[in-house]
Amino acid sequence: MCGIWALFGSDECLSVQCLSAMKIAHRGPDAFRFENVNGFTNCCFGFHRLAVVDQLYGMQPIRVKKFPYLWLCYNGEIYNFKQLQKQFGFDYQTLVDGEVILHLYNRGGIEQTASMLDGVFAFILLDTANRKVFLARDTYGVRPLFKVLTDDGFLGVCSEAKGLIDLKHSTSLCSKVEPFLPGHYEVLDLKPSGKVASVELVKFHSCKDEPLHITCDTVEALPSGFDLETVKSNIRILFENAVRKRLMAHRRIGCLLSGGLDSSLVAAVLLKLMKEVNINYPLQTFAIGMENSPDLLAARKVAAHIGSEHHEVILNTEEGIQAIEEVIFSLETYDITTIRASIGMYLVSKYIRKKTDSVVIFSGEGSDELTQGYIYFHKAPSPEEAAEESERLLKELYLFDVLRADRTTAAHGLELRVPFLDHRFTSYYLSLPAELRIPKNGIEKYLLRLSFEDSNLLPKEILWRPKEAFSDGIASVKKSWFSILQDYIDQQVDDLLLEKAAEKYPFNPPKTKESYYYRQIFEKHYSGRSGWLPHYWMPRWVKATDPSARTLKHYKSASQE
């Protein structure tokens, strides 16, 4: 995890513009570099480094003697860089996994490069010999990327939007800052003036497609067919493989553990594989919640079962409320459920950074979207519509859960690893018949649970624990986190303000005091940028006015069972 920033064709003094690069310093607390491009005095790269691999040669932009005309700034981890080296005979000059991008590009161009990378990434690649700039982002947008391109060819690129919004330009303030689409690459011509012109934007991978890099995966061809035993075995094999490849790190590994199915499976498989590869320090797991919240109690059980070094962060209401503004600033969104869930994750990340030496943090993001874990999937009209909804959610992850997971951890200089979003695992799961993937017997994620039932990785009551939204699970059963927030916000927002909300905020107008309060804070930091959120996250097929799982009829807390 790190922060990348680049400008091409700046009319303003670069020493002034580079102040914007400092707004993402939290993403890379270990080192910073600012470098001009030879022959293009108005083009530059900025890089904030979190050193996870190759402590000696990991600074960026990456340049190697073999390709002096290539400049690479990337944020991510390429898990198959050694397999690609073996397959194509690449001669690496550093231990940096991202160096493979230079070799792949030299061998087969940008299309092959983006398609062959097994990992999470956002990168800027400059080829001064052919006067090209390339931008690319991984399938689910696990690593963030934003860009601004003016009509006269000034390009700014950054890991977070906050590094672009204050850039100065002769024709205008740079207003059209937008997220770069996941699963795409863009080709731009670099003019002698340093300005650029977009040539094409190409979608190189879709979540349903089997990835091209399967040819150099450590797991070979799996048994075909959809009989239940074969499917369960393949799910276990691919999920273990997803966790195993993500062990690549020179810094200490930890794991977020809410006690729900997803984070518990990740933690259990992670600890098992760490032992297998002789990682000789204990796995630290981290839970956050109010005293005796469902998440804390469940996480305690899991930690005891798997034998992790468990840490609990007790959340008090005042601390959670005080964090709201800095959380919204970090997130760059005003989505209700994203903000609620981010407060706990932001505070647990803060604890990890201050109190431990864990830096590479595993988490369970992506499972709810992939395996139909949200409670509203029980109301899906048909398996086919449930499958379509699952794909829609995966495509929008970069706006919601993946955004939350990246920003809340990156704000404290941590690197997130999300095995449920492994390309091969997700494409296999989505290839299964729609009927197999729906909730069964009143239980969501039925197939995933069933696949691990005989593994003894988790206690049965955890493996079959009903869905609990993270923002709800951290509070007590009696009073959920969202209702605690609403009680506080009711005192902060006047009824009259809410009545006139649609006039003040015509796009995505707030419907509740809570959403109005969040929007006010968002507009304070990112005025006029409401288009970054195309719509609020809301459950489908139910008449919901609030995104919390606790408002849905299917929801059952432990006290009601």
Coordinates of C-alpha atoms in Angstrom, one line a residue, residues 6-14 17 37 39-44 126-128 130-134 148-157 168-172 174 186-199:
A6 CA 1.6 12.3 -11.1
L7 CA 1.1 15.4 -13.3
F8 CA 1.5 15.8 -17.0
G9 CA 1.5 19.2 -18.7
S10 CA 1.2 21.4 -15.7
D11 CA 1.2 25.2 -16.4
E12 CA 1.8 26.0 -12.8
C13 CA 5.1 25.8 -10.9
L14 CA 5.6 22.1 -9.9
Q17 CA 1.5 21.8 -7.2
V37 CA 10.6 13.6 -15.9
G39 CA 12.9 16.2 -21.1
F40 CA 9.4 17.1 -19.8
T41 CA 9.9 19.9 -17.2
N42 CA 6.1 20.1 -16.6
C43 CA 5.7 16.4 -15.8
C44 CA 6.4 14.8 -12.5
L126 CA 5.2 6.4 -18.8
D127 CA 6.9 5.4 -22.0
T128 CA 9.0 8.4 -23.1
N130 CA 6.9 6.0 -27.6
R131 CA 5.4 9.1 -26.0
K132 CA 2.6 7.2 -24.2
V133 CA 1.1 7.4 -20.7
F134 CA -0.9 4.4 -19.5
V148 CA -8.5 14.8 -13.8
L149 CA -8.0 15.7 -17.5
T150 CA -8.6 19.2 -18.8
D151 CA -9.7 20.1 -22.3
D152 CA -6.2 21.4 -23.1
G153 CA -4.5 18.2 -22.0
F154 CA -3.3 18.7 -18.4
L155 CA -3.5 15.4 -16.6
G156 CA -3.4 14.7 -12.9
V157 CA -3.5 11.3 -11.3
K168 CA -4.1 25.0 -10.2
H169 CA -4.3 25.3 -14.0
S170 CA -4.3 28.3 -16.3
T171 CA -7.6 27.7 -17.9
S172 CA -9.6 26.7 -14.8
C174 CA -9.4 21.4 -12.0
E186 CA -6.4 4.0 -20.6
V187 CA -3.9 4.9 -23.3
L188 CA -2.9 8.6 -23.7
D189 CA -0.6 10.3 -26.2
L190 CA 2.2 12.4 -24.6
K191 CA 2.8 15.5 -26.6
P192 CA 6.2 17.3 -26.8
S193 CA 4.6 20.0 -24.6
G194 CA 4.0 17.5 -21.8
K195 CA 0.3 17.7 -22.4
V196 CA -1.7 14.5 -23.1
A197 CA -4.6 13.4 -25.3
S198 CA -6.7 10.3 -24.4
V199 CA -6.6 7.7 -27.2

